[in-house]
Amino acid sequence: MRADADEATQEVYMFLASGSFEFNNIGQGLFYTGVIKGQSWDFNFVCDCGTISKQEFLRNAIDRFRNTSNEKRLHLLTISHFDYDHISGIQYLFNHISRVDTIILPYISPIERLLIAARNSNPYYSNQYYEFLADPVGFLLGTDKVNQIILLTNNNESNDEQLMNSNDISESQHFLFEKDPEKAREIYGNEPNLRRMNVKIFKHTGRLLIEQLWSFKFYTCSISDVKLNNFKHQLDNSNLSVNTEEGIKHVLCCKTERDKLIKC
């Protein structure tokens, strides 16, 4: 609902659509779910899916969410950031759904993902977590259940006249985002494989509009340059080979190399 809508308008919106939303009790982490229902349509979504508490808590919550939905298709999955307690249950979620229309997540560069791995080193974390960090887009598309992935950059400049209105997935879903060609060139330079994947790159200053009634707005931020430069300096003094995309993937997927990484 719009905060500035008058009482009569609110009543109209409530008549046209209703929603149920839940911060699921899964311990330390986040599994936020929602279902928006109209007179002849519904839209379900998940925001983040992870915990560092018992994974059983998260799996039970995923099962409950799927049991309350009329279909196993997920319209939207958003991933806010790549810490373990926000993505540990992604694979289990995919195992219990048939399709995901759209995944929206921030673009995080390979070197930033290395830093995240160094901060999130834990012998109890699954290998799948580090496989995700090594190649988030490849990991998600590798499930063969994703229609499209949208990567959001942290470019704050926006021009409303350049917003892209795309409803390729559904006539009821309008993606109002602005392309970011300058950042896209940088991203493709860092990760050339993304050119061949079903990925769209937009500035984060946009929104997803559902049935002209419900709006999802997004925001991203990046690791500070100071922290990133300090980390790069420490990497330069290590014996890790991280000068290429493949080298970074190797470090992330190899436990021996990750043990060296946490010393940086």
PDB file of C-alpha atoms in Angstrom:
ATOM      1  CA  MET A   1       0.000   0.000   0.000  1.00  0.00           C
ATOM      2  CA  ARG A   2       1.134   3.530  -0.650  1.00  0.00           C
ATOM      3  CA  ALA A   3       1.752   5.454   2.515  1.00  0.00           C
ATOM      4  CA  ASP A   4       0.196   8.609   1.037  1.00  0.00           C
ATOM      5  CA  ALA A   5      -3.030   6.973  -0.128  1.00  0.00           C
ATOM      6  CA  ASP A   6      -6.232   8.302   1.400  1.00  0.00           C
ATOM      7  CA  GLU A   7      -8.682   6.015   3.189  1.00  0.00           C
ATOM      8  CA  ALA A   8     -10.910   5.474   0.146  1.00  0.00           C
ATOM      9  CA  THR A   9      -7.921   4.635  -2.047  1.00  0.00           C
ATOM     10  CA  GLN A  10      -6.638   2.179   0.557  1.00  0.00           C
ATOM     11  CA  GLU A  11      -9.979   0.424   0.568  1.00  0.00           C
ATOM     12  CA  VAL A  12      -9.833   0.086  -3.223  1.00  0.00           C
ATOM     13  CA  TYR A  13      -6.329  -1.373  -3.049  1.00  0.00           C
ATOM     14  CA  MET A  14      -7.379  -3.786  -0.312  1.00  0.00           C
ATOM     15  CA  PHE A  15     -10.263  -4.899  -2.520  1.00  0.00           C
ATOM     16  CA  LEU A  16      -8.040  -5.406  -5.558  1.00  0.00           C
ATOM     17  CA  ALA A  17      -5.209  -7.206  -3.786  1.00  0.00           C
ATOM     18  CA  SER A  18      -4.191  -8.517  -0.406  1.00  0.00           C
ATOM     19  CA  GLY A  19      -0.888  -9.750   0.893  1.00  0.00           C
ATOM     20  CA  SER A  20       0.574 -11.927   3.619  1.00  0.00           C
ATOM     21  CA  PHE A  21       4.213 -11.563   4.614  1.00  0.00           C
ATOM     22  CA  GLU A  22       6.363 -13.347   7.169  1.00  0.00           C
ATOM     23  CA  PHE A  23       9.792 -13.082   8.736  1.00  0.00           C
ATOM     24  CA  ASN A  24      10.172 -16.800   9.337  1.00  0.00           C
ATOM     25  CA  ASN A  25      11.613 -17.969  12.642  1.00  0.00           C
ATOM     26  CA  ILE A  26      14.789 -19.689  11.449  1.00  0.00           C
ATOM     27  CA  GLY A  27      17.343 -18.528  14.009  1.00  0.00           C
ATOM     28  CA  GLN A  28      20.133 -16.157  12.977  1.00  0.00           C
ATOM     29  CA  GLY A  29      19.562 -15.449   9.302  1.00  0.00           C
ATOM     30  CA  LEU A  30      16.751 -14.377   7.020  1.00  0.00           C
ATOM     31  CA  PHE A  31      13.974 -16.144   5.170  1.00  0.00           C
ATOM     32  CA  TYR A  32      11.347 -13.529   4.345  1.00  0.00           C
ATOM     33  CA  THR A  33       8.370 -14.734   2.317  1.00  0.00           C
ATOM     34  CA  GLY A  34       5.285 -13.187   0.853  1.00  0.00           C
ATOM     35  CA  VAL A  35       2.207 -13.950  -1.208  1.00  0.00           C
ATOM     36  CA  ILE A  36       0.212 -11.186  -2.889  1.00  0.00           C
ATOM     37  CA  LYS A  37      -3.214 -12.208  -4.139  1.00  0.00           C
ATOM     38  CA  GLY A  38      -5.494 -10.430  -6.589  1.00  0.00           C
ATOM     39  CA  GLN A  39      -8.929 -11.357  -7.826  1.00  0.00           C
ATOM     40  CA  SER A  40      -7.531 -13.587 -10.579  1.00  0.00           C
ATOM     41  CA  TRP A  41      -3.786 -13.719  -9.926  1.00  0.00           C
ATOM     42  CA  ASP A  42      -1.203 -14.256  -7.241  1.00  0.00           C
ATOM     43  CA  PHE A  43       2.471 -13.430  -6.849  1.00  0.00           C
ATOM     44  CA  ASN A  44       4.808 -15.168  -4.412  1.00  0.00           C
ATOM     45  CA  PHE A  45       8.333 -14.174  -3.502  1.00  0.00           C
ATOM     46  CA  VAL A  46      11.257 -14.973  -1.244  1.00  0.00           C
ATOM     47  CA  CYS A  47      13.830 -12.524   0.064  1.00  0.00           C
ATOM     48  CA  ASP A  48      17.015 -14.270   1.187  1.00  0.00           C
ATOM     49  CA  CYS A  49      17.171 -17.874   2.299  1.00  0.00           C
ATOM     50  CA  GLY A  50      19.792 -18.696   4.892  1.00  0.00           C
ATOM     51  CA  THR A  51      20.717 -19.224   8.523  1.00  0.00           C
ATOM     52  CA  ILE A  52      23.779 -20.045  10.610  1.00  0.00           C
ATOM     53  CA  SER A  53      21.528 -21.764  13.132  1.00  0.00           C
ATOM     54  CA  LYS A  54      20.318 -25.327  12.590  1.00  0.00           C
ATOM     55  CA  GLN A  55      19.522 -25.794   8.890  1.00  0.00           C
ATOM     56  CA  GLU A  56      16.529 -27.861   9.989  1.00  0.00           C
ATOM     57  CA  PHE A  57      14.821 -24.643  11.131  1.00  0.00           C
ATOM     58  CA  LEU A  58      15.186 -23.165   7.648  1.00  0.00           C
ATOM     59  CA  ARG A  59      14.142 -26.326   5.829  1.00  0.00           C
ATOM     60  CA  ASN A  60      10.991 -26.590   7.917  1.00  0.00           C
ATOM     61  CA  ALA A  61      10.154 -22.967   7.113  1.00  0.00           C
ATOM     62  CA  ILE A  62      10.714 -23.588   3.388  1.00  0.00           C
ATOM     63  CA  ASP A  63       8.406 -26.608   3.551  1.00  0.00           C
ATOM     64  CA  ARG A  64       5.705 -24.561   5.283  1.00  0.00           C
ATOM     65  CA  PHE A  65       5.968 -21.795   2.699  1.00  0.00           C
ATOM     66  CA  ARG A  66       5.667 -24.203  -0.203  1.00  0.00           C
ATOM     67  CA  ASN A  67       2.701 -25.967   1.409  1.00  0.00           C
ATOM     68  CA  THR A  68       0.789 -22.679   1.668  1.00  0.00           C
ATOM     69  CA  SER A  69       1.211 -21.846  -2.024  1.00  0.00           C
ATOM     70  CA  ASN A  70      -1.046 -23.102  -4.796  1.00  0.00           C
ATOM     71  CA  GLU A  71       1.927 -23.808  -7.056  1.00  0.00           C
ATOM     72  CA  LYS A  72       5.585 -24.702  -6.792  1.00  0.00           C
ATOM     73  CA  ARG A  73       6.598 -21.898  -9.108  1.00  0.00           C
ATOM     74  CA  LEU A  74       8.319 -18.932  -7.449  1.00  0.00           C
ATOM     75  CA  HIS A  75       7.761 -15.595  -9.132  1.00  0.00           C
ATOM     76  CA  LEU A  76      10.618 -13.695  -7.509  1.00  0.00           C
ATOM     77  CA  LEU A  77      13.708 -14.500  -5.471  1.00  0.00           C
ATOM     78  CA  THR A  78      15.839 -11.638  -4.202  1.00  0.00           C
ATOM     79  CA  ILE A  79      19.238 -12.065  -2.588  1.00  0.00           C
ATOM     80  CA  SER A  80      20.376  -9.039  -0.599  1.00  0.00           C
ATOM     81  CA  HIS A  81      23.999 -10.058   0.003  1.00  0.00           C
ATOM     82  CA  PHE A  82      26.224 -13.115   0.037  1.00  0.00           C
ATOM     83  CA  ASP A  83      26.834 -13.876   3.708  1.00  0.00           C
ATOM     84  CA  TYR A  84      26.198 -17.507   4.620  1.00  0.00           C
ATOM     85  CA  ASP A  85      23.253 -16.721   6.882  1.00  0.00           C
ATOM     86  CA  HIS A  86      21.367 -15.272   3.908  1.00  0.00           C
ATOM     87  CA  ILE A  87      21.951 -17.954   1.251  1.00  0.00           C
ATOM     88  CA  SER A  88      22.673 -21.280   2.986  1.00  0.00           C
ATOM     89  CA  GLY A  89      19.262 -22.700   2.040  1.00  0.00           C
ATOM     90  CA  ILE A  90      19.179 -21.685  -1.641  1.00  0.00           C
ATOM     91  CA  GLN A  91      19.823 -25.217  -2.904  1.00  0.00           C
ATOM     92  CA  TYR A  92      17.141 -26.727  -0.648  1.00  0.00           C
ATOM     93  CA  LEU A  93      14.688 -24.083  -1.842  1.00  0.00           C
ATOM     94  CA  PHE A  94      15.430 -24.946  -5.475  1.00  0.00           C
ATOM     95  CA  ASN A  95      14.940 -28.631  -4.741  1.00  0.00           C
ATOM     96  CA  HIS A  96      11.360 -27.893  -3.698  1.00  0.00           C
ATOM     97  CA  ILE A  97      10.189 -25.546  -6.440  1.00  0.00           C
ATOM     98  CA  SER A  98       9.583 -26.094 -10.136  1.00  0.00           C
ATOM     99  CA  ARG A  99      10.648 -22.715 -11.549  1.00  0.00           C
ATOM    100  CA  VAL A 100      11.806 -19.235 -10.588  1.00  0.00           C
ATOM    101  CA  ASP A 101      10.675 -16.478 -12.923  1.00  0.00           C
ATOM    102  CA  THR A 102      13.217 -13.877 -11.821  1.00  0.00           C
ATOM    103  CA  ILE A 103      16.173 -13.663  -9.455  1.00  0.00           C
ATOM    104  CA  ILE A 104      17.387 -10.197  -8.493  1.00  0.00           C
ATOM    105  CA  LEU A 105      20.711  -9.800  -6.699  1.00  0.00           C
ATOM    106  CA  PRO A 106      23.497  -7.251  -6.410  1.00  0.00           C
ATOM    107  CA  TYR A 107      26.510  -7.534  -8.663  1.00  0.00           C
ATOM    108  CA  ILE A 108      29.482  -8.341  -6.446  1.00  0.00           C
ATOM    109  CA  SER A 109      32.850  -8.541  -8.176  1.00  0.00           C
ATOM    110  CA  PRO A 110      35.129 -11.601  -7.917  1.00  0.00           C
ATOM    111  CA  ILE A 111      37.580  -9.787  -5.644  1.00  0.00           C
ATOM    112  CA  GLU A 112      34.730  -8.707  -3.358  1.00  0.00           C
ATOM    113  CA  ARG A 113      33.508 -12.296  -3.218  1.00  0.00           C
ATOM    114  CA  LEU A 114      36.982 -13.349  -2.125  1.00  0.00           C
ATOM    115  CA  LEU A 115      36.757 -10.874   0.735  1.00  0.00           C
ATOM    116  CA  ILE A 116      33.326 -12.212   1.684  1.00  0.00           C
ATOM    117  CA  ALA A 117      34.753 -15.740   1.719  1.00  0.00           C
ATOM    118  CA  ALA A 118      37.623 -14.613   3.961  1.00  0.00           C
ATOM    119  CA  ARG A 119      35.107 -13.106   6.376  1.00  0.00           C
ATOM    120  CA  ASN A 120      32.806 -16.138   6.233  1.00  0.00           C
ATOM    121  CA  SER A 121      35.333 -18.914   6.642  1.00  0.00           C
ATOM    122  CA  ASN A 122      33.890 -21.717   8.747  1.00  0.00           C
ATOM    123  CA  PRO A 123      34.618 -25.464   8.567  1.00  0.00           C
ATOM    124  CA  TYR A 124      30.901 -26.165   9.043  1.00  0.00           C
ATOM    125  CA  TYR A 125      29.805 -24.148   6.016  1.00  0.00           C
ATOM    126  CA  SER A 126      28.851 -26.291   3.023  1.00  0.00           C
ATOM    127  CA  ASN A 127      30.979 -26.564  -0.108  1.00  0.00           C
ATOM    128  CA  GLN A 128      27.941 -25.317  -2.025  1.00  0.00           C
ATOM    129  CA  TYR A 129      28.300 -21.959  -0.321  1.00  0.00           C
ATOM    130  CA  TYR A 130      31.794 -21.461  -1.725  1.00  0.00           C
ATOM    131  CA  GLU A 131      30.694 -22.770  -5.113  1.00  0.00           C
ATOM    132  CA  PHE A 132      28.041 -20.059  -5.065  1.00  0.00           C
ATOM    133  CA  LEU A 133      30.634 -17.394  -4.196  1.00  0.00           C
ATOM    134  CA  ALA A 134      32.879 -18.631  -6.997  1.00  0.00           C
ATOM    135  CA  ASP A 135      30.168 -18.141  -9.626  1.00  0.00           C
ATOM    136  CA  PRO A 136      26.785 -16.919  -8.318  1.00  0.00           C
ATOM    137  CA  VAL A 137      25.127 -16.622 -11.724  1.00  0.00           C
ATOM    138  CA  GLY A 138      26.459 -19.961 -12.957  1.00  0.00           C
ATOM    139  CA  PHE A 139      25.380 -21.629  -9.718  1.00  0.00           C
ATOM    140  CA  LEU A 140      21.818 -20.305 -10.001  1.00  0.00           C
ATOM    141  CA  LEU A 141      21.420 -20.968 -13.719  1.00  0.00           C
ATOM    142  CA  GLY A 142      22.929 -24.420 -13.222  1.00  0.00           C
ATOM    143  CA  THR A 143      19.737 -25.480 -11.463  1.00  0.00           C
ATOM    144  CA  ASP A 144      17.926 -25.252 -14.840  1.00  0.00           C
ATOM    145  CA  LYS A 145      15.002 -23.668 -13.029  1.00  0.00           C
ATOM    146  CA  VAL A 146      15.621 -19.948 -13.586  1.00  0.00           C
ATOM    147  CA  ASN A 147      14.052 -17.873 -16.349  1.00  0.00           C
ATOM    148  CA  GLN A 148      16.133 -14.733 -15.882  1.00  0.00           C
ATOM    149  CA  ILE A 149      18.647 -13.113 -13.557  1.00  0.00           C
ATOM    150  CA  ILE A 150      18.925  -9.378 -12.957  1.00  0.00           C
ATOM    151  CA  LEU A 151      22.166  -7.997 -11.535  1.00  0.00           C
ATOM    152  CA  LEU A 152      21.917  -4.581  -9.899  1.00  0.00           C
ATOM    153  CA  THR A 153      24.852  -2.198  -9.807  1.00  0.00           C
ATOM    154  CA  ASN A 154      25.360   0.448  -7.144  1.00  0.00           C
ATOM    155  CA  ASN A 155      25.316   3.348  -9.593  1.00  0.00           C
ATOM    156  CA  ASN A 156      23.160   5.993  -7.910  1.00  0.00           C
ATOM    157  CA  GLU A 157      22.731   8.186 -10.975  1.00  0.00           C
ATOM    158  CA  SER A 158      19.352   7.691 -12.590  1.00  0.00           C
ATOM    159  CA  ASN A 159      17.404   9.081 -15.507  1.00  0.00           C
ATOM    160  CA  ASP A 160      13.702   8.257 -15.393  1.00  0.00           C
ATOM    161  CA  GLU A 161      13.423   8.791 -19.152  1.00  0.00           C
ATOM    162  CA  GLN A 162      15.798   5.868 -19.732  1.00  0.00           C
ATOM    163  CA  LEU A 163      13.949   3.371 -17.555  1.00  0.00           C
ATOM    164  CA  MET A 164      13.393   0.045 -19.273  1.00  0.00           C
ATOM    165  CA  ASN A 165       9.835  -1.230 -19.067  1.00  0.00           C
ATOM    166  CA  SER A 166      10.120  -4.962 -19.750  1.00  0.00           C
ATOM    167  CA  ASN A 167       7.364  -7.490 -19.193  1.00  0.00           C
ATOM    168  CA  ASP A 168       8.992 -10.450 -20.929  1.00  0.00           C
ATOM    169  CA  ILE A 169       8.078 -12.784 -18.058  1.00  0.00           C
ATOM    170  CA  SER A 170       4.462 -11.786 -17.538  1.00  0.00           C
ATOM    171  CA  GLU A 171       2.053  -9.091 -18.668  1.00  0.00           C
ATOM    172  CA  SER A 172       1.423  -8.377 -14.987  1.00  0.00           C
ATOM    173  CA  GLN A 173       5.094  -7.791 -14.078  1.00  0.00           C
ATOM    174  CA  HIS A 174       6.838  -4.611 -15.194  1.00  0.00           C
ATOM    175  CA  PHE A 175      10.570  -4.214 -14.594  1.00  0.00           C
ATOM    176  CA  LEU A 176      11.289  -0.498 -14.434  1.00  0.00           C
ATOM    177  CA  PHE A 177      15.080  -0.362 -14.414  1.00  0.00           C
ATOM    178  CA  GLU A 178      17.703   1.741 -16.143  1.00  0.00           C
ATOM    179  CA  LYS A 179      20.503   0.065 -18.067  1.00  0.00           C
ATOM    180  CA  ASP A 180      24.066   0.671 -16.894  1.00  0.00           C
ATOM    181  CA  PRO A 181      26.256   0.240 -20.011  1.00  0.00           C
ATOM    182  CA  GLU A 182      29.423   1.623 -18.414  1.00  0.00           C
ATOM    183  CA  LYS A 183      29.249  -0.746 -15.472  1.00  0.00           C
ATOM    184  CA  ALA A 184      28.190  -3.591 -17.764  1.00  0.00           C
ATOM    185  CA  ARG A 185      31.400  -3.215 -19.792  1.00  0.00           C
ATOM    186  CA  GLU A 186      33.416  -3.375 -16.555  1.00  0.00           C
ATOM    187  CA  ILE A 187      31.517  -6.449 -15.385  1.00  0.00           C
ATOM    188  CA  TYR A 188      31.931  -8.278 -18.695  1.00  0.00           C
ATOM    189  CA  GLY A 189      35.634  -7.448 -18.523  1.00  0.00           C
ATOM    190  CA  ASN A 190      35.867  -9.083 -15.085  1.00  0.00           C
ATOM    191  CA  GLU A 191      33.618 -12.021 -15.942  1.00  0.00           C
ATOM    192  CA  PRO A 192      33.354 -12.617 -19.720  1.00  0.00           C
ATOM    193  CA  ASN A 193      31.186 -15.716 -19.227  1.00  0.00           C
ATOM    194  CA  LEU A 194      28.280 -13.494 -18.156  1.00  0.00           C
ATOM    195  CA  ARG A 195      27.911 -12.335 -21.771  1.00  0.00           C
ATOM    196  CA  ARG A 196      26.712 -15.802 -22.724  1.00  0.00           C
ATOM    197  CA  MET A 197      24.238 -16.148 -19.873  1.00  0.00           C
ATOM    198  CA  ASN A 198      20.655 -14.966 -19.535  1.00  0.00           C
ATOM    199  CA  VAL A 199      21.626 -12.008 -17.376  1.00  0.00           C
ATOM    200  CA  LYS A 200      20.511  -8.380 -17.412  1.00  0.00           C
ATOM    201  CA  ILE A 201      22.518  -5.616 -15.748  1.00  0.00           C
ATOM    202  CA  PHE A 202      20.722  -2.539 -14.414  1.00  0.00           C
ATOM    203  CA  LYS A 203      21.217   0.292 -11.978  1.00  0.00           C
ATOM    204  CA  HIS A 204      19.625  -0.448  -8.630  1.00  0.00           C
ATOM    205  CA  THR A 205      17.506   2.725  -8.729  1.00  0.00           C
ATOM    206  CA  GLY A 206      14.511   0.982 -10.241  1.00  0.00           C
ATOM    207  CA  ARG A 207      11.528  -1.076  -9.232  1.00  0.00           C
ATOM    208  CA  LEU A 208       9.381  -4.051 -10.048  1.00  0.00           C
ATOM    209  CA  LEU A 209       5.690  -3.229 -10.424  1.00  0.00           C
ATOM    210  CA  ILE A 210       3.069  -5.956  -9.991  1.00  0.00           C
ATOM    211  CA  GLU A 211      -0.350  -5.471 -11.623  1.00  0.00           C
ATOM    212  CA  GLN A 212       0.047  -1.685 -11.277  1.00  0.00           C
ATOM    213  CA  LEU A 213      -0.740  -2.230  -7.584  1.00  0.00           C
ATOM    214  CA  TRP A 214       2.402  -3.394  -5.782  1.00  0.00           C
ATOM    215  CA  SER A 215       5.916  -2.036  -6.080  1.00  0.00           C
ATOM    216  CA  PHE A 216       9.247  -3.576  -5.074  1.00  0.00           C
ATOM    217  CA  LYS A 217      12.130  -1.091  -4.765  1.00  0.00           C
ATOM    218  CA  PHE A 218      15.782  -2.073  -4.480  1.00  0.00           C
ATOM    219  CA  TYR A 219      18.974  -0.694  -3.038  1.00  0.00           C
ATOM    220  CA  THR A 220      22.559  -1.888  -3.199  1.00  0.00           C
ATOM    221  CA  CYS A 221      25.824  -0.731  -1.672  1.00  0.00           C
ATOM    222  CA  SER A 222      29.421  -1.793  -2.131  1.00  0.00           C
ATOM    223  CA  ILE A 223      32.374  -2.622   0.081  1.00  0.00           C
ATOM    224  CA  SER A 224      34.352   0.536   0.829  1.00  0.00           C
ATOM    225  CA  ASP A 225      37.379   1.246  -1.349  1.00  0.00           C
ATOM    226  CA  VAL A 226      39.588   1.445   1.747  1.00  0.00           C
ATOM    227  CA  LYS A 227      38.687  -2.080   2.885  1.00  0.00           C
ATOM    228  CA  LEU A 228      38.968  -3.457  -0.620  1.00  0.00           C
ATOM    229  CA  ASN A 229      42.356  -1.867  -1.268  1.00  0.00           C
ATOM    230  CA  ASN A 230      43.704  -3.144   2.073  1.00  0.00           C
ATOM    231  CA  PHE A 231      42.507  -6.623   1.167  1.00  0.00           C
ATOM    232  CA  LYS A 232      44.119  -6.411  -2.282  1.00  0.00           C
ATOM    233  CA  HIS A 233      47.400  -5.366  -0.670  1.00  0.00           C
ATOM    234  CA  GLN A 234      47.264  -8.415   1.614  1.00  0.00           C
ATOM    235  CA  LEU A 235      46.519 -10.641  -1.378  1.00  0.00           C
ATOM    236  CA  ASP A 236      49.564  -9.262  -3.163  1.00  0.00           C
ATOM    237  CA  ASN A 237      51.700 -10.447  -0.250  1.00  0.00           C
ATOM    238  CA  SER A 238      50.182 -13.927  -0.248  1.00  0.00           C
ATOM    239  CA  ASN A 239      50.991 -16.927  -2.418  1.00  0.00           C
ATOM    240  CA  LEU A 240      47.466 -17.050  -3.802  1.00  0.00           C
ATOM    241  CA  SER A 241      46.951 -16.875  -7.558  1.00  0.00           C
ATOM    242  CA  VAL A 242      43.980 -14.511  -7.875  1.00  0.00           C
ATOM    243  CA  ASN A 243      44.885 -12.445 -10.917  1.00  0.00           C
ATOM    244  CA  THR A 244      42.319 -14.151 -13.152  1.00  0.00           C
ATOM    245  CA  GLU A 245      38.677 -15.140 -12.860  1.00  0.00           C
ATOM    246  CA  GLU A 246      39.605 -18.815 -12.978  1.00  0.00           C
ATOM    247  CA  GLY A 247      42.262 -18.310 -10.309  1.00  0.00           C
ATOM    248  CA  ILE A 248      39.715 -16.705  -7.986  1.00  0.00           C
ATOM    249  CA  LYS A 249      37.257 -19.554  -8.583  1.00  0.00           C
ATOM    250  CA  HIS A 250      39.970 -22.082  -7.747  1.00  0.00           C
ATOM    251  CA  VAL A 251      40.760 -20.361  -4.448  1.00  0.00           C
ATOM    252  CA  LEU A 252      37.092 -20.211  -3.494  1.00  0.00           C
ATOM    253  CA  CYS A 253      36.397 -23.862  -4.301  1.00  0.00           C
ATOM    254  CA  CYS A 254      39.563 -25.345  -2.782  1.00  0.00           C
ATOM    255  CA  LYS A 255      39.635 -25.681   1.003  1.00  0.00           C
ATOM    256  CA  THR A 256      43.429 -25.606   1.156  1.00  0.00           C
ATOM    257  CA  GLU A 257      43.486 -22.318  -0.724  1.00  0.00           C
ATOM    258  CA  ARG A 258      40.643 -20.911   1.387  1.00  0.00           C
ATOM    259  CA  ASP A 259      42.669 -21.647   4.520  1.00  0.00           C
ATOM    260  CA  LYS A 260      45.369 -19.380   3.095  1.00  0.00           C
ATOM    261  CA  LEU A 261      42.746 -16.784   2.195  1.00  0.00           C
ATOM    262  CA  ILE A 262      41.548 -16.245   5.766  1.00  0.00           C
ATOM    263  CA  LYS A 263      45.039 -15.049   6.711  1.00  0.00           C
ATOM    264  CA  CYS A 264      44.720 -12.097   4.355  1.00  0.00           C
TER     265      CYS A 264
END
